[in-house]
PDB file of C-alpha atoms in Angstrom:
ATOM      1  CA  MET A 217      71.841 111.527 100.278  1.00 97.00           C
ATOM      2  CA  ILE A 218      73.618 114.244  98.886  1.00 98.00           C
ATOM      3  CA  VAL A 219      77.019 113.218  97.571  1.00 98.00           C
ATOM      4  CA  ILE A 220      79.964 115.374  97.047  1.00 98.00           C
ATOM      5  CA  GLY A 221      83.429 113.893  95.450  1.00 98.00           C
ATOM      6  CA  LEU A 222      86.375 116.645  95.815  1.00 98.00           C
ATOM      7  CA  ASP A 223      89.439 116.160  93.800  1.00 97.00           C
ATOM      8  CA  LEU A 224      91.515 118.631  95.262  1.00 96.00           C
ATOM      9  CA  ALA A 225      95.029 120.045  93.623  1.00 89.00           C
ATOM     10  CA  GLY A 226      97.308 122.305  95.997  1.00 76.00           C
ATOM     11  CA  PRO A 227      96.451 125.268  97.454  1.00 77.00           C
ATOM     12  CA  SER A 228      97.938 127.671  95.060  1.00 71.00           C
ATOM     13  CA  ASN A 229      96.153 125.497  92.277  1.00 76.00           C
ATOM     14  CA  HIS A 230      92.556 125.893  92.206  1.00 81.00           C
ATOM     15  CA  LYS A 231      92.155 125.217  88.504  1.00 81.00           C
ATOM     16  CA  ASP A 232      93.201 121.473  89.032  1.00 88.00           C
ATOM     17  CA  THR A 233      90.613 120.955  92.053  1.00 96.00           C
ATOM     18  CA  VAL A 234      87.356 119.878  90.749  1.00 97.00           C
ATOM     19  CA  LEU A 235      83.729 119.071  92.713  1.00 98.00           C
ATOM     20  CA  THR A 236      80.883 117.242  92.049  1.00 98.00           C
ATOM     21  CA  VAL A 237      77.757 116.901  93.660  1.00 98.00           C
ATOM     22  CA  PHE A 238      75.179 114.078  93.469  1.00 98.00           C
ATOM     23  CA  GLN A 239      71.810 113.679  95.021  1.00 98.00           C
ATOM     24  CA  GLN A 240      70.943 109.811  95.716  1.00 97.00           C
ATOM     25  CA  ASN A 241      67.454 108.317  94.512  1.00 94.00           C
ATOM     26  CA  LYS A 242      67.226 104.729  95.718  1.00 89.00           C
ATOM     27  CA  ASP A 243      69.938 102.864  93.953  1.00 93.00           C
ATOM     28  CA  HIS A 244      71.519 105.743  91.757  1.00 96.00           C
ATOM     29  CA  LEU A 245      73.301 108.920  92.183  1.00 98.00           C
ATOM     30  CA  ILE A 246      72.473 111.151  90.057  1.00 98.00           C
ATOM     31  CA  PHE A 247      74.651 114.092  88.769  1.00 98.00           C
ATOM     32  CA  GLN A 248      73.818 117.681  89.853  1.00 98.00           C
ATOM     33  CA  LYS A 249      76.700 119.842  89.130  1.00 97.00           C
ATOM     34  CA  MET A 250      80.353 120.041  88.834  1.00 97.00           C
ATOM     35  CA  ILE A 251      82.562 123.313  89.818  1.00 97.00           C
ATOM     36  CA  SER A 252      86.197 123.684  88.487  1.00 95.00           C
ATOM     37  CA  ASN A 253      89.000 125.911  89.650  1.00 93.00           C
ATOM     38  CA  ILE A 254      87.429 126.402  92.991  1.00 95.00           C
ATOM     39  CA  SER A 255      88.892 127.996  96.242  1.00 95.00           C
ATOM     40  CA  ASP A 256      88.455 126.438  99.889  1.00 96.00           C
ATOM     41  CA  GLU A 257      86.149 129.246 100.602  1.00 96.00           C
ATOM     42  CA  GLU A 258      84.027 128.172  97.734  1.00 96.00           C
ATOM     43  CA  ILE A 259      84.047 124.737  98.214  1.00 97.00           C
ATOM     44  CA  LEU A 260      82.915 125.474 102.480  1.00 97.00           C
ATOM     45  CA  TYR A 261      80.125 127.798 101.039  1.00 96.00           C
ATOM     46  CA  GLU A 262      79.104 124.789  98.577  1.00 97.00           C
ATOM     47  CA  ILE A 263      78.735 122.580 101.505  1.00 98.00           C
ATOM     48  CA  ILE A 264      76.865 124.983 103.627  1.00 97.00           C
ATOM     49  CA  ASP A 265      73.823 125.403 101.004  1.00 96.00           C
ATOM     50  CA  LEU A 266      73.720 121.843 100.565  1.00 97.00           C
ATOM     51  CA  SER A 267      73.803 120.463 103.917  1.00 97.00           C
ATOM     52  CA  ARG A 268      70.292 122.461 104.145  1.00 95.00           C
ATOM     53  CA  LEU A 269      68.958 120.320 101.761  1.00 95.00           C
ATOM     54  CA  ASP A 270      70.254 116.793 103.307  1.00 97.00           C
ATOM     55  CA  GLU A 271      72.753 114.837 104.879  1.00 97.00           C
ATOM     56  CA  VAL A 272      76.165 115.339 103.037  1.00 98.00           C
ATOM     57  CA  VAL A 273      78.565 112.999 102.191  1.00 98.00           C
ATOM     58  CA  ILE A 274      82.172 114.227 101.087  1.00 98.00           C
ATOM     59  CA  GLY A 275      85.024 112.066  98.970  1.00 98.00           C
ATOM     60  CA  ILE A 276      88.097 113.769  99.600  1.00 98.00           C
ATOM     61  CA  ASP A 277      90.912 112.738  97.055  1.00 98.00           C
ATOM     62  CA  ALA A 278      94.013 114.078  99.142  1.00 97.00           C
ATOM     63  CA  PRO A 279      95.328 112.578 102.045  1.00 98.00           C
ATOM     64  CA  LEU A 280      93.842 114.051 105.492  1.00 98.00           C
ATOM     65  CA  SER A 281      96.497 112.860 108.186  1.00 98.00           C
ATOM     66  CA  TYR A 282     100.260 112.285 107.924  1.00 97.00           C
ATOM     67  CA  GLN A 283     102.301 110.002 109.395  1.00 97.00           C
ATOM     68  CA  ASP A 284     104.248 111.110 112.568  1.00 95.00           C
ATOM     69  CA  GLY A 285     107.766 111.039 111.609  1.00 94.00           C
ATOM     70  CA  GLY A 286     107.065 110.976 108.106  1.00 94.00           C
ATOM     71  CA  GLY A 287     106.830 108.429 105.381  1.00 96.00           C
ATOM     72  CA  ASP A 288     103.800 105.946 104.461  1.00 97.00           C
ATOM     73  CA  ARG A 289     101.138 105.984 107.098  1.00 98.00           C
ATOM     74  CA  MET A 290      99.563 102.371 107.507  1.00 98.00           C
ATOM     75  CA  SER A 291      96.762 102.522 105.094  1.00 98.00           C
ATOM     76  CA  ASP A 292      98.895 104.180 102.220  1.00 98.00           C
ATOM     77  CA  LYS A 293     101.418 100.606 102.635  1.00 98.00           C
ATOM     78  CA  GLN A 294      97.744  98.141 102.987  1.00 98.00           C
ATOM     79  CA  LEU A 295      96.161 100.082  99.953  1.00 98.00           C
ATOM     80  CA  ARG A 296      99.684 100.102  97.814  1.00 98.00           C
ATOM     81  CA  LYS A 297      99.678  96.137  98.865  1.00 97.00           C
ATOM     82  CA  PHE A 298      95.769  96.177  97.052  1.00 98.00           C
ATOM     83  CA  ILE A 299      96.090  98.073  94.052  1.00 97.00           C
ATOM     84  CA  VAL A 300      98.962  95.884  93.042  1.00 97.00           C
ATOM     85  CA  SER A 301      96.989  93.116  93.354  1.00 96.00           C
ATOM     86  CA  LEU A 302      94.459  94.196  91.177  1.00 96.00           C
ATOM     87  CA  GLY A 303      97.058  94.950  88.671  1.00 95.00           C
ATOM     88  CA  MET A 304      97.603  98.684  89.013  1.00 96.00           C
ATOM     89  CA  LYS A 305     100.855 100.671  90.131  1.00 93.00           C
ATOM     90  CA  PRO A 306     102.020 101.022  93.204  1.00 94.00           C
ATOM     91  CA  GLY A 307     103.428 104.803  92.525  1.00 90.00           C
ATOM     92  CA  SER A 308     100.112 106.017  92.502  1.00 90.00           C
ATOM     93  CA  ILE A 309     100.223 105.696  95.946  1.00 95.00           C
ATOM     94  CA  MET A 310     102.836 108.796  97.844  1.00 95.00           C
ATOM     95  CA  PRO A 311     103.466 109.179 101.675  1.00 97.00           C
ATOM     96  CA  PRO A 312     101.469 112.711 102.535  1.00 97.00           C
ATOM     97  CA  THR A 313     105.160 113.951 103.574  1.00 96.00           C
ATOM     98  CA  PHE A 314     106.495 113.172 100.223  1.00 94.00           C
ATOM     99  CA  THR A 315     107.899 116.416  98.141  1.00 90.00           C
ATOM    100  CA  ARG A 316     105.106 116.006  95.491  1.00 86.00           C
ATOM    101  CA  MET A 317     102.093 115.261  98.128  1.00 94.00           C
ATOM    102  CA  VAL A 318     103.039 117.415 101.084  1.00 94.00           C
ATOM    103  CA  TYR A 319     101.080 121.161  99.569  1.00 95.00           C
ATOM    104  CA  LEU A 320      97.331 118.944  98.807  1.00 96.00           C
ATOM    105  CA  THR A 321      98.510 116.826 102.603  1.00 97.00           C
ATOM    106  CA  LEU A 322      98.425 120.535 103.827  1.00 96.00           C
ATOM    107  CA  ARG A 323      95.210 121.902 101.803  1.00 96.00           C
ATOM    108  CA  GLY A 324      93.522 118.487 102.934  1.00 97.00           C
ATOM    109  CA  ILE A 325      93.833 118.507 106.890  1.00 97.00           C
ATOM    110  CA  LYS A 326      93.280 122.478 106.730  1.00 96.00           C
ATOM    111  CA  LEU A 327      89.945 121.900 104.136  1.00 97.00           C
ATOM    112  CA  THR A 328      88.624 118.870 106.781  1.00 97.00           C
ATOM    113  CA  ARG A 329      89.036 120.531 110.162  1.00 95.00           C
ATOM    114  CA  GLU A 330      87.540 124.123 108.619  1.00 97.00           C
ATOM    115  CA  ILE A 331      84.162 121.684 107.249  1.00 97.00           C
ATOM    116  CA  GLU A 332      84.294 120.461 110.718  1.00 95.00           C
ATOM    117  CA  LYS A 333      83.522 123.628 112.366  1.00 95.00           C
ATOM    118  CA  LEU A 334      80.804 124.422 110.028  1.00 95.00           C
ATOM    119  CA  HIS A 335      77.487 124.888 111.564  1.00 92.00           C
ATOM    120  CA  THR A 336      75.092 122.976 109.085  1.00 92.00           C
ATOM    121  CA  ASN A 337      71.410 122.023 109.156  1.00 92.00           C
ATOM    122  CA  PHE A 338      72.193 118.261 107.987  1.00 96.00           C
ATOM    123  CA  PRO A 339      75.092 116.148 109.102  1.00 97.00           C
ATOM    124  CA  VAL A 340      78.358 116.268 106.672  1.00 98.00           C
ATOM    125  CA  SER A 341      80.454 113.684 107.003  1.00 98.00           C
ATOM    126  CA  ILE A 342      83.752 113.242 105.276  1.00 98.00           C
ATOM    127  CA  VAL A 343      85.902 109.991 104.025  1.00 98.00           C
ATOM    128  CA  GLU A 344      89.529 109.962 102.115  1.00 98.00           C
ATOM    129  CA  VAL A 345      89.508 108.501  98.842  1.00 98.00           C
ATOM    130  CA  HIS A 346      91.192 107.077  96.262  1.00 98.00           C
ATOM    131  CA  PRO A 347      89.358 107.863  92.498  1.00 98.00           C
ATOM    132  CA  GLY A 348      91.683 105.238  90.786  1.00 97.00           C
ATOM    133  CA  ALA A 349      91.470 102.044  93.221  1.00 98.00           C
ATOM    134  CA  ALA A 350      87.824 103.085  93.054  1.00 98.00           C
ATOM    135  CA  MET A 351      87.893 102.740  89.560  1.00 98.00           C
ATOM    136  CA  GLY A 352      90.394  99.525  89.234  1.00 97.00           C
ATOM    137  CA  SER A 353      89.077  97.812  92.076  1.00 97.00           C
ATOM    138  CA  ARG A 354      85.366  97.805  90.372  1.00 98.00           C
ATOM    139  CA  VAL A 355      86.325  97.500  86.171  1.00 97.00           C
ATOM    140  CA  SER A 356      86.790  94.023  84.921  1.00 94.00           C
ATOM    141  CA  GLU A 357      90.742  92.842  84.453  1.00 92.00           C
ATOM    142  CA  LYS A 358      89.881  93.225  81.141  1.00 94.00           C
ATOM    143  CA  LYS A 359      89.281  96.807  81.323  1.00 96.00           C
ATOM    144  CA  LEU A 360      91.593  97.775  83.782  1.00 97.00           C
ATOM    145  CA  GLU A 361      93.995  99.327  80.745  1.00 97.00           C
ATOM    146  CA  TYR A 362      91.727 102.008  80.789  1.00 97.00           C
ATOM    147  CA  VAL A 363      92.006 103.225  84.224  1.00 97.00           C
ATOM    148  CA  LEU A 364      95.930 102.387  84.133  1.00 97.00           C
ATOM    149  CA  THR A 365      95.639 105.009  81.072  1.00 97.00           C
ATOM    150  CA  TYR A 366      92.706 107.621  82.046  1.00 97.00           C
ATOM    151  CA  LYS A 367      95.315 110.375  83.119  1.00 95.00           C
ATOM    152  CA  GLN A 368      97.014 110.609  79.766  1.00 95.00           C
ATOM    153  CA  ASN A 369      94.118 109.156  77.477  1.00 95.00           C
ATOM    154  CA  LEU A 370      90.877 110.780  76.207  1.00 97.00           C
ATOM    155  CA  SER A 371      89.720 107.352  74.442  1.00 97.00           C
ATOM    156  CA  SER A 372      90.289 105.819  78.376  1.00 97.00           C
ATOM    157  CA  ARG A 373      88.299 108.994  79.642  1.00 98.00           C
ATOM    158  CA  LYS A 374      85.470 108.446  77.511  1.00 97.00           C
ATOM    159  CA  TYR A 375      85.286 104.592  78.328  1.00 97.00           C
ATOM    160  CA  LEU A 376      85.135 105.602  82.472  1.00 98.00           C
ATOM    161  CA  LYS A 377      82.321 108.459  81.583  1.00 97.00           C
ATOM    162  CA  ASN A 378      80.285 105.291  79.869  1.00 96.00           C
ATOM    163  CA  TRP A 379      81.317 102.801  82.579  1.00 98.00           C
ATOM    164  CA  PHE A 380      80.247 104.967  85.699  1.00 98.00           C
ATOM    165  CA  GLU A 381      76.475 104.692  84.145  1.00 96.00           C
ATOM    166  CA  GLN A 382      77.137 100.824  84.828  1.00 96.00           C
ATOM    167  CA  GLN A 383      77.738 101.671  88.630  1.00 97.00           C
ATOM    168  CA  ASN A 384      74.429 103.440  88.898  1.00 97.00           C
ATOM    169  CA  VAL A 385      76.377 107.038  88.429  1.00 98.00           C
ATOM    170  CA  ILE A 386      74.298 108.576  86.184  1.00 96.00           C
ATOM    171  CA  GLY A 387      73.554 112.068  84.309  1.00 97.00           C
ATOM    172  CA  LEU A 388      77.218 112.549  83.567  1.00 97.00           C
ATOM    173  CA  PRO A 389      77.458 115.819  81.308  1.00 95.00           C
ATOM    174  CA  ASP A 390      79.506 115.704  77.923  1.00 93.00           C
ATOM    175  CA  GLY A 391      83.070 117.003  78.267  1.00 94.00           C
ATOM    176  CA  VAL A 392      83.353 115.639  81.889  1.00 96.00           C
ATOM    177  CA  GLU A 393      85.742 113.361  80.030  1.00 96.00           C
ATOM    178  CA  ASN A 394      88.147 116.033  78.779  1.00 95.00           C
ATOM    179  CA  GLU A 395      90.639 115.727  81.675  1.00 93.00           C
ATOM    180  CA  SER A 396      91.228 113.663  84.447  1.00 96.00           C
ATOM    181  CA  HIS A 397      90.445 115.635  87.435  1.00 96.00           C
ATOM    182  CA  SER A 398      86.729 115.626  86.685  1.00 97.00           C
ATOM    183  CA  ILE A 399      87.148 111.762  86.189  1.00 98.00           C
ATOM    184  CA  ASP A 400      88.597 111.459  89.626  1.00 98.00           C
ATOM    185  CA  SER A 401      86.175 113.581  91.522  1.00 98.00           C
ATOM    186  CA  CYS A 402      83.152 111.814  90.096  1.00 98.00           C
ATOM    187  CA  ALA A 403      84.969 108.607  90.981  1.00 98.00           C
ATOM    188  CA  ALA A 404      85.862 110.007  94.591  1.00 98.00           C
ATOM    189  CA  ALA A 405      81.834 110.148  94.817  1.00 98.00           C
ATOM    190  CA  LEU A 406      81.437 106.642  93.704  1.00 98.00           C
ATOM    191  CA  ALA A 407      83.824 105.612  97.019  1.00 98.00           C
ATOM    192  CA  ALA A 408      82.287 107.706  99.093  1.00 98.00           C
ATOM    193  CA  TRP A 409      78.753 106.721  98.645  1.00 98.00           C
ATOM    194  CA  HIS A 410      79.821 103.051  99.180  1.00 98.00           C
ATOM    195  CA  TRP A 411      81.397 104.324 102.317  1.00 98.00           C
ATOM    196  CA  ALA A 412      78.176 105.881 103.133  1.00 98.00           C
ATOM    197  CA  ASP A 413      75.196 103.861 101.976  1.00 97.00           C
ATOM    198  CA  GLN A 414      74.378 100.660 104.273  1.00 93.00           C
ATOM    199  CA  SER A 415      73.245  98.404 101.703  1.00 94.00           C
ATOM    200  CA  LEU A 416      76.594  99.067  99.895  1.00 96.00           C
ATOM    201  CA  LYS A 417      80.423  98.748 101.184  1.00 96.00           C
ATOM    202  CA  PRO A 418      83.474 100.042  99.318  1.00 97.00           C
ATOM    203  CA  GLN A 419      85.971  97.826  97.868  1.00 98.00           C
ATOM    204  CA  TRP A 420      88.697  98.464 100.554  1.00 98.00           C
ATOM    205  CA  ILE A 421      88.734 100.161 103.784  1.00 98.00           C
ATOM    206  CA  TYR A 422      91.302 101.598 106.808  1.00 98.00           C
ATOM    207  CA  THR A 423      88.996 102.645 109.200  1.00 98.00           C
ATOM    208  CA  ALA A 424      89.922 105.874 111.379  1.00 98.00           C
ATOM    209  CA  GLN A 425      92.658 105.911 114.011  1.00 97.00           C
ATOM    210  CA  PRO A 426      91.938 109.013 115.701  1.00 96.00           C
ATOM    211  CA  PRO A 427      93.402 111.215 117.020  1.00 96.00           C
ATOM    212  CA  LEU A 428      96.246 110.878 114.538  1.00 96.00           C
ATOM    213  CA  HIS A 429      94.046 109.982 111.544  1.00 97.00           C
ATOM    214  CA  PRO A 430      90.741 111.066 112.136  1.00 97.00           C
ATOM    215  CA  TYR A 431      88.784 109.794 108.902  1.00 98.00           C
ATOM    216  CA  ASP A 432      88.299 106.623 107.504  1.00 98.00           C
ATOM    217  CA  TYR A 433      89.514 105.714 103.927  1.00 98.00           C
ATOM    218  CA  CYS A 434      88.912 103.661 101.487  1.00 98.00           C
ATOM    219  CA  CYS A 435      88.226 103.264  97.528  1.00 97.00           C
TER     220      CYS A 435
END
Protein backbone atom coordinates (compact mmCIF):
# COMPACT_ATOMS: atom_id res chain seq x y z
CA MET A 1 0.00 0.00 0.00
CA ILE A 2 1.15 3.51 -0.88
CA VAL A 3 0.00 6.26 1.48
CA ILE A 4 -0.12 9.91 0.47
CA GLY A 5 -0.46 12.77 2.93
CA LEU A 6 -1.70 15.91 1.23
CA ASP A 7 -1.71 19.25 3.00
CA LEU A 8 -3.77 21.49 0.73
CA ALA A 9 -3.80 25.26 0.63
CA GLY A 10 -6.24 27.37 -1.37
CA PRO A 11 -6.42 27.12 -5.18
CA SER A 12 -4.11 30.09 -5.75
CA ASN A 13 -1.61 29.01 -3.09
CA HIS A 14 0.42 26.16 -4.54
CA LYS A 15 3.40 27.31 -2.47
CA ASP A 16 1.91 26.02 0.79
CA THR A 17 0.62 22.75 -0.66
CA VAL A 18 2.71 19.69 0.25
CA LEU A 19 2.32 16.08 -0.91
CA THR A 20 4.28 13.35 0.87
CA VAL A 21 4.49 9.75 -0.30
CA PHE A 22 5.09 6.72 1.93
CA GLN A 23 5.28 3.00 1.22
CA GLN A 24 3.85 0.65 3.81
CA ASN A 25 6.21 -2.15 4.80
CA LYS A 26 4.53 -4.43 7.34
CA ASP A 27 4.04 -2.23 10.43
CA HIS A 28 5.98 0.80 9.14
CA LEU A 29 5.45 3.67 6.75
CA ILE A 30 8.66 4.38 4.88
CA PHE A 31 9.21 7.84 3.43
CA GLN A 32 9.57 7.94 -0.34
CA LYS A 33 9.38 11.59 -1.39
CA MET A 34 7.95 14.99 -0.62
CA ILE A 35 6.77 17.52 -3.20
CA SER A 36 6.04 21.14 -2.26
CA ASN A 37 4.55 23.94 -4.33
CA ILE A 38 2.36 21.49 -6.25
CA SER A 39 -0.63 22.17 -8.50
CA ASP A 40 -3.80 20.12 -8.89
CA GLU A 41 -2.60 18.82 -12.25
CA GLU A 42 0.71 17.69 -10.75
CA ILE A 43 -1.12 16.00 -7.86
CA LEU A 44 -3.27 14.04 -10.32
CA TYR A 45 -0.25 12.95 -12.38
CA GLU A 46 1.49 11.79 -9.20
CA ILE A 47 -1.52 9.72 -8.17
CA ILE A 48 -1.76 8.15 -11.62
CA ASP A 49 1.94 7.20 -11.54
CA LEU A 50 1.77 5.73 -8.05
CA SER A 51 -1.41 3.79 -8.78
CA ARG A 52 0.48 1.84 -11.43
CA LEU A 53 2.51 0.31 -8.61
CA ASP A 54 0.10 -0.43 -5.76
CA GLU A 55 -3.10 0.51 -3.98
CA VAL A 56 -3.05 4.22 -3.06
CA VAL A 57 -4.61 5.76 0.05
CA ILE A 58 -4.78 9.56 0.24
CA GLY A 59 -5.30 11.55 3.42
CA ILE A 60 -6.32 15.10 2.53
CA ASP A 61 -6.11 17.97 4.98
CA ALA A 62 -8.97 20.10 3.63
CA PRO A 63 -12.75 20.05 3.89
CA LEU A 64 -14.10 17.65 1.27
CA SER A 65 -17.73 18.70 1.71
CA TYR A 66 -19.70 21.52 3.28
CA GLN A 67 -22.89 21.85 5.30
CA ASP A 68 -25.91 22.72 3.19
CA GLY A 69 -26.96 26.12 4.52
CA GLY A 70 -23.49 26.87 5.89
CA GLY A 71 -21.81 26.50 9.26
CA ASP A 72 -20.37 23.37 10.85
CA ARG A 73 -20.91 19.91 9.54
CA MET A 74 -21.82 17.43 12.27
CA SER A 75 -18.32 15.99 11.85
CA ASP A 76 -16.77 19.40 12.56
CA LYS A 77 -18.78 19.71 15.78
CA GLN A 78 -17.81 16.26 16.96
CA LEU A 79 -14.12 16.63 16.10
CA ARG A 80 -13.99 20.01 17.84
CA LYS A 81 -15.45 18.40 20.96
CA PHE A 82 -12.90 15.60 20.73
CA ILE A 83 -9.85 17.84 20.43
CA VAL A 84 -11.02 20.11 23.26
CA SER A 85 -11.19 16.99 25.45
CA LEU A 86 -7.50 16.45 24.66
CA GLY A 87 -6.57 20.00 25.71
CA MET A 88 -6.36 21.38 22.17
CA LYS A 89 -7.91 24.65 21.04
CA PRO A 90 -11.29 24.63 19.28
CA GLY A 91 -10.28 27.28 16.73
CA SER A 92 -8.37 24.79 14.57
CA ILE A 93 -11.73 23.38 13.43
CA MET A 94 -13.45 25.97 11.23
CA PRO A 95 -16.68 25.64 9.24
CA PRO A 96 -15.92 24.80 5.59
CA THR A 97 -17.89 27.85 4.38
CA PHE A 98 -16.11 30.24 6.76
CA THR A 99 -14.44 33.13 4.90
CA ARG A 100 -10.93 31.83 5.62
CA MET A 101 -11.84 28.29 4.58
CA VAL A 102 -14.16 28.54 1.60
CA TYR A 103 -11.48 28.55 -1.13
CA LEU A 104 -9.71 25.62 0.50
CA THR A 105 -13.04 23.78 0.60
CA LEU A 106 -13.55 24.56 -3.08
CA ARG A 107 -10.15 23.09 -3.95
CA GLY A 108 -10.70 20.01 -1.80
CA ILE A 109 -14.07 19.23 -3.37
CA LYS A 110 -12.84 19.88 -6.91
CA LEU A 111 -9.68 17.81 -6.50
CA THR A 112 -11.40 14.79 -4.97
CA ARG A 113 -13.94 14.66 -7.76
CA GLU A 114 -11.12 14.77 -10.30
CA ILE A 115 -9.30 11.96 -8.48
CA GLU A 116 -12.44 9.83 -8.63
CA LYS A 117 -12.53 10.18 -12.42
CA LEU A 118 -8.96 8.91 -12.88
CA HIS A 119 -8.38 5.61 -14.64
CA THR A 120 -5.95 3.76 -12.36
CA ASN A 121 -4.41 0.29 -12.32
CA PHE A 122 -4.85 -0.14 -8.56
CA PRO A 123 -7.63 1.24 -6.33
CA VAL A 124 -7.36 4.78 -4.97
CA SER A 125 -9.20 5.71 -1.77
CA ILE A 126 -9.65 9.09 -0.09
CA VAL A 127 -10.17 10.14 3.51
CA GLU A 128 -10.44 13.62 4.98
CA VAL A 129 -7.99 14.08 7.85
CA HIS A 130 -7.03 16.62 10.50
CA PRO A 131 -3.24 16.52 11.02
CA GLY A 132 -3.19 18.52 14.27
CA ALA A 133 -5.74 16.17 15.82
CA ALA A 134 -3.84 13.16 14.48
CA MET A 135 -0.76 14.28 16.38
CA GLY A 136 -2.54 15.69 19.43
CA SER A 137 -4.46 12.46 20.00
CA ARG A 138 -1.25 10.36 19.90
CA VAL A 139 1.30 12.38 21.87
CA SER A 140 1.48 12.02 25.62
CA GLU A 141 -0.29 14.67 27.67
CA LYS A 142 3.09 16.06 28.77
CA LYS A 143 4.15 16.55 25.15
CA LEU A 144 0.90 18.13 23.89
CA GLU A 145 2.51 21.58 24.00
CA TYR A 146 4.62 20.61 20.99
CA VAL A 147 1.45 20.04 18.98
CA LEU A 148 -0.09 23.27 20.20
CA THR A 149 2.92 25.31 19.07
CA TYR A 150 4.37 23.53 16.02
CA LYS A 151 3.00 26.00 13.49
CA GLN A 152 4.97 28.83 15.09
CA ASN A 153 7.87 27.05 16.76
CA LEU A 154 10.79 25.33 15.00
CA SER A 155 11.84 23.43 18.12
CA SER A 156 8.33 21.92 18.33
CA ARG A 157 8.55 20.80 14.71
CA LYS A 158 11.97 19.25 15.39
CA TYR A 159 10.43 17.29 18.24
CA LEU A 160 7.57 16.10 16.04
CA LYS A 161 9.93 15.03 13.26
CA ASN A 162 11.57 12.63 15.71
CA TRP A 163 8.19 11.69 17.22
CA PHE A 164 7.05 10.32 13.87
CA GLU A 165 9.73 7.64 14.18
CA GLN A 166 8.02 6.47 17.39
CA GLN A 167 4.81 6.14 15.34
CA ASN A 168 6.64 3.86 12.85
CA VAL A 169 6.73 6.62 10.23
CA ILE A 170 10.38 6.41 9.30
CA GLY A 171 12.97 7.95 7.05
CA LEU A 172 11.82 11.57 7.15
CA PRO A 173 14.52 13.75 5.56
CA ASP A 174 16.38 16.58 7.23
CA GLY A 175 14.57 19.83 6.62
CA VAL A 176 11.06 18.44 6.93
CA GLU A 177 10.83 20.42 10.16
CA ASN A 178 11.56 23.75 8.47
CA GLU A 179 7.91 24.60 7.94
CA SER A 180 4.61 23.36 9.31
CA HIS A 181 3.00 22.28 6.02
CA SER A 182 5.50 19.44 5.68
CA ILE A 183 4.74 18.25 9.20
CA ASP A 184 1.01 18.44 8.43
CA SER A 185 1.51 16.38 5.29
CA CYS A 186 3.25 13.63 7.26
CA ALA A 187 0.54 13.68 9.93
CA ALA A 188 -2.11 13.44 7.20
CA ALA A 189 -0.41 10.28 5.95
CA LEU A 190 -0.25 8.85 9.49
CA ALA A 191 -4.01 9.34 9.95
CA ALA A 192 -4.79 7.89 6.51
CA TRP A 193 -2.62 4.84 7.21
CA HIS A 194 -4.40 4.10 10.48
CA TRP A 195 -7.72 4.50 8.66
CA ALA A 196 -6.84 2.15 5.80
CA ASP A 197 -4.88 -0.60 7.57
CA GLN A 198 -7.28 -3.13 9.10
CA SER A 199 -4.78 -3.93 11.86
CA LEU A 200 -4.86 -0.29 13.00
CA LYS A 201 -7.60 2.23 13.70
CA PRO A 202 -7.99 6.02 13.79
CA GLN A 203 -8.12 7.87 17.09
CA TRP A 204 -11.41 9.43 15.98
CA ILE A 205 -13.60 8.86 12.93
CA TYR A 206 -16.82 10.22 11.49
CA THR A 207 -18.05 7.92 8.77
CA ALA A 208 -19.17 9.18 5.39
CA GLN A 209 -22.77 10.35 5.00
CA PRO A 210 -23.33 10.31 1.24
CA PRO A 211 -24.31 11.96 -0.95
CA LEU A 212 -23.59 15.28 0.77
CA HIS A 213 -20.61 14.08 2.80
CA PRO A 214 -19.07 11.28 0.72
CA TYR A 215 -15.81 10.70 2.62
CA ASP A 216 -14.86 9.42 6.06
CA TYR A 217 -13.22 12.06 8.26
CA CYS A 218 -10.60 10.88 10.76
CA CYS A 219 -7.52 11.67 12.76
